[in-house]
Amino acid sequence: MAAATGPRTARSETVRWDVQLTPHEQERLLIHVAADVAEKRRARGLKLNHPEAVALITSHILEGARDGRTVAELMASGRKLLTRDDVMEGVPEMIHDVQVEATFPDGTKLVTVHEPIV
């Protein structure tokens, strides 16, 4: 059987991404995708579950570090991001600390948000 030649239709085209990501980059991408899903669910009025809440807080810290905010600022703002009304019952009791190794303009630092959901 001969292969078809000529212009492809939009229906038959396949977009292929040959992106080589390190495990670290894959983890960061997964966090941001999960946080995006969580933010959309939150905007629709849904209460977030444990993984969604952690992803949202983690993404907030990673982006804040990228923006040049300080560790102290991120520790404080991380506690104001979600309230008990934003998450499912029992989630605040499950999350005591969120620790994120974030890249700041002056290097990598560990940011710990204690009791992030009040």
PDB file of C-alpha atoms in Angstrom:
ATOM      1  CA  MET A   1       0.000   0.000   0.000  1.00  0.00           C
ATOM      2  CA  ALA A   2       1.437   3.365  -0.984  1.00  0.00           C
ATOM      3  CA  ALA A   3       1.683   6.207   1.494  1.00  0.00           C
ATOM      4  CA  ALA A   4      -0.468   9.217   0.767  1.00  0.00           C
ATOM      5  CA  THR A   5       1.400  12.354  -0.181  1.00  0.00           C
ATOM      6  CA  GLY A   6       0.303  15.927  -0.416  1.00  0.00           C
ATOM      7  CA  PRO A   7      -1.120  18.448   2.013  1.00  0.00           C
ATOM      8  CA  ARG A   8      -2.556  17.120   5.234  1.00  0.00           C
ATOM      9  CA  THR A   9      -5.916  18.144   6.502  1.00  0.00           C
ATOM     10  CA  ALA A  10      -6.230  19.641   9.954  1.00  0.00           C
ATOM     11  CA  ARG A  11      -8.021  16.491  11.080  1.00  0.00           C
ATOM     12  CA  SER A  12      -5.170  14.169  10.238  1.00  0.00           C
ATOM     13  CA  GLU A  13      -2.348  16.321  11.588  1.00  0.00           C
ATOM     14  CA  THR A  14      -0.688  15.330  14.791  1.00  0.00           C
ATOM     15  CA  VAL A  15       1.261  17.818  16.852  1.00  0.00           C
ATOM     16  CA  ARG A  16       4.271  16.236  18.462  1.00  0.00           C
ATOM     17  CA  TRP A  17       6.206  17.899  21.206  1.00  0.00           C
ATOM     18  CA  ASP A  18       9.667  16.531  21.700  1.00  0.00           C
ATOM     19  CA  VAL A  19      10.413  18.299  24.951  1.00  0.00           C
ATOM     20  CA  GLN A  20      13.057  16.789  27.182  1.00  0.00           C
ATOM     21  CA  LEU A  21      12.247  17.695  30.784  1.00  0.00           C
ATOM     22  CA  THR A  22      14.286  16.732  33.803  1.00  0.00           C
ATOM     23  CA  PRO A  23      12.445  15.024  36.678  1.00  0.00           C
ATOM     24  CA  HIS A  24      12.644  18.327  38.577  1.00  0.00           C
ATOM     25  CA  GLU A  25      11.044  20.211  35.675  1.00  0.00           C
ATOM     26  CA  GLN A  26       8.367  17.523  35.310  1.00  0.00           C
ATOM     27  CA  GLU A  27       7.519  17.872  39.001  1.00  0.00           C
ATOM     28  CA  ARG A  28       7.233  21.657  38.739  1.00  0.00           C
ATOM     29  CA  LEU A  29       5.036  21.378  35.639  1.00  0.00           C
ATOM     30  CA  LEU A  30       2.752  18.889  37.385  1.00  0.00           C
ATOM     31  CA  ILE A  31       2.429  21.229  40.385  1.00  0.00           C
ATOM     32  CA  HIS A  32       1.442  24.141  38.166  1.00  0.00           C
ATOM     33  CA  VAL A  33      -1.096  22.078  36.212  1.00  0.00           C
ATOM     34  CA  ALA A  34      -2.633  20.792  39.455  1.00  0.00           C
ATOM     35  CA  ALA A  35      -2.752  24.341  40.840  1.00  0.00           C
ATOM     36  CA  ASP A  36      -4.433  25.571  37.659  1.00  0.00           C
ATOM     37  CA  VAL A  37      -7.107  22.865  37.973  1.00  0.00           C
ATOM     38  CA  ALA A  38      -7.556  23.743  41.656  1.00  0.00           C
ATOM     39  CA  GLU A  39      -7.927  27.448  40.889  1.00  0.00           C
ATOM     40  CA  LYS A  40     -10.579  26.744  38.244  1.00  0.00           C
ATOM     41  CA  ARG A  41     -12.510  24.511  40.632  1.00  0.00           C
ATOM     42  CA  ARG A  42     -12.263  27.122  43.366  1.00  0.00           C
ATOM     43  CA  ALA A  43     -13.558  29.779  40.944  1.00  0.00           C
ATOM     44  CA  ARG A  44     -16.570  27.533  40.255  1.00  0.00           C
ATOM     45  CA  GLY A  45     -17.306  27.449  43.974  1.00  0.00           C
ATOM     46  CA  LEU A  46     -16.057  23.920  44.625  1.00  0.00           C
ATOM     47  CA  LYS A  47     -14.221  23.098  47.827  1.00  0.00           C
ATOM     48  CA  LEU A  48     -10.666  21.906  47.308  1.00  0.00           C
ATOM     49  CA  ASN A  49      -9.347  18.531  48.425  1.00  0.00           C
ATOM     50  CA  HIS A  50      -5.945  17.913  50.026  1.00  0.00           C
ATOM     51  CA  PRO A  51      -3.824  17.594  46.837  1.00  0.00           C
ATOM     52  CA  GLU A  52      -5.498  20.620  45.248  1.00  0.00           C
ATOM     53  CA  ALA A  53      -4.901  22.778  48.326  1.00  0.00           C
ATOM     54  CA  VAL A  54      -1.243  21.753  48.571  1.00  0.00           C
ATOM     55  CA  ALA A  55      -0.718  22.347  44.834  1.00  0.00           C
ATOM     56  CA  LEU A  56      -2.245  25.833  45.043  1.00  0.00           C
ATOM     57  CA  ILE A  57      -0.080  26.839  48.005  1.00  0.00           C
ATOM     58  CA  THR A  58       3.040  25.325  46.436  1.00  0.00           C
ATOM     59  CA  SER A  59       2.480  27.094  43.122  1.00  0.00           C
ATOM     60  CA  HIS A  60       1.905  30.379  44.952  1.00  0.00           C
ATOM     61  CA  ILE A  61       5.279  30.013  46.662  1.00  0.00           C
ATOM     62  CA  LEU A  62       7.129  29.008  43.479  1.00  0.00           C
ATOM     63  CA  GLU A  63       5.698  31.923  41.513  1.00  0.00           C
ATOM     64  CA  GLY A  64       6.292  34.378  44.359  1.00  0.00           C
ATOM     65  CA  ALA A  65       9.938  33.327  44.545  1.00  0.00           C
ATOM     66  CA  ARG A  66      10.246  33.767  40.793  1.00  0.00           C
ATOM     67  CA  ASP A  67       8.763  37.263  41.159  1.00  0.00           C
ATOM     68  CA  GLY A  68      11.451  38.157  43.707  1.00  0.00           C
ATOM     69  CA  ARG A  69       9.370  38.160  46.881  1.00  0.00           C
ATOM     70  CA  THR A  70      11.141  37.301  50.133  1.00  0.00           C
ATOM     71  CA  VAL A  71      10.860  34.093  52.137  1.00  0.00           C
ATOM     72  CA  ALA A  72       9.113  35.993  54.946  1.00  0.00           C
ATOM     73  CA  GLU A  73       6.574  37.492  52.523  1.00  0.00           C
ATOM     74  CA  LEU A  74       5.788  34.072  51.077  1.00  0.00           C
ATOM     75  CA  MET A  75       5.474  32.462  54.504  1.00  0.00           C
ATOM     76  CA  ALA A  76       2.926  35.136  55.450  1.00  0.00           C
ATOM     77  CA  SER A  77       0.991  35.199  52.167  1.00  0.00           C
ATOM     78  CA  GLY A  78       0.907  31.387  52.059  1.00  0.00           C
ATOM     79  CA  ARG A  79      -1.218  31.448  55.224  1.00  0.00           C
ATOM     80  CA  LYS A  80      -3.718  33.878  53.681  1.00  0.00           C
ATOM     81  CA  LEU A  81      -4.268  32.031  50.414  1.00  0.00           C
ATOM     82  CA  LEU A  82      -6.928  29.559  51.599  1.00  0.00           C
ATOM     83  CA  THR A  83      -9.480  29.514  54.394  1.00  0.00           C
ATOM     84  CA  ARG A  84     -11.487  26.657  55.879  1.00  0.00           C
ATOM     85  CA  ASP A  85     -14.373  27.705  53.641  1.00  0.00           C
ATOM     86  CA  ASP A  86     -12.227  27.050  50.539  1.00  0.00           C
ATOM     87  CA  VAL A  87     -11.457  23.403  51.331  1.00  0.00           C
ATOM     88  CA  MET A  88     -13.289  20.179  52.112  1.00  0.00           C
ATOM     89  CA  GLU A  89     -13.959  19.214  55.699  1.00  0.00           C
ATOM     90  CA  GLY A  90     -10.893  17.797  57.425  1.00  0.00           C
ATOM     91  CA  VAL A  91      -8.350  19.209  54.975  1.00  0.00           C
ATOM     92  CA  PRO A  92      -7.007  21.944  57.313  1.00  0.00           C
ATOM     93  CA  GLU A  93      -6.253  19.306  59.956  1.00  0.00           C
ATOM     94  CA  MET A  94      -4.345  17.222  57.385  1.00  0.00           C
ATOM     95  CA  ILE A  95      -1.980  20.014  56.328  1.00  0.00           C
ATOM     96  CA  HIS A  96       0.265  21.199  59.153  1.00  0.00           C
ATOM     97  CA  ASP A  97       3.183  22.444  57.061  1.00  0.00           C
ATOM     98  CA  VAL A  98       3.873  22.999  53.394  1.00  0.00           C
ATOM     99  CA  GLN A  99       7.576  23.039  52.555  1.00  0.00           C
ATOM    100  CA  VAL A 100       8.751  24.171  49.146  1.00  0.00           C
ATOM    101  CA  GLU A 101      12.285  24.446  47.823  1.00  0.00           C
ATOM    102  CA  ALA A 102      11.964  27.534  45.647  1.00  0.00           C
ATOM    103  CA  THR A 103      14.408  29.326  43.386  1.00  0.00           C
ATOM    104  CA  PHE A 104      14.891  32.978  44.310  1.00  0.00           C
ATOM    105  CA  PRO A 105      17.013  35.537  42.438  1.00  0.00           C
ATOM    106  CA  ASP A 106      19.816  34.917  44.962  1.00  0.00           C
ATOM    107  CA  GLY A 107      19.549  31.120  45.071  1.00  0.00           C
ATOM    108  CA  THR A 108      17.414  28.223  46.236  1.00  0.00           C
ATOM    109  CA  LYS A 109      15.749  28.459  49.645  1.00  0.00           C
ATOM    110  CA  LEU A 110      13.339  26.355  51.664  1.00  0.00           C
ATOM    111  CA  VAL A 111      10.035  28.085  52.378  1.00  0.00           C
ATOM    112  CA  THR A 112       7.893  26.600  55.147  1.00  0.00           C
ATOM    113  CA  VAL A 113       4.296  27.680  55.629  1.00  0.00           C
ATOM    114  CA  HIS A 114       3.033  26.539  59.042  1.00  0.00           C
ATOM    115  CA  GLU A 115      -0.705  25.812  59.389  1.00  0.00           C
ATOM    116  CA  PRO A 116      -1.456  27.248  55.929  1.00  0.00           C
ATOM    117  CA  ILE A 117      -5.242  26.950  56.123  1.00  0.00           C
ATOM    118  CA  VAL A 118      -6.854  29.039  58.848  1.00  0.00           C
TER     119      VAL A 118
END
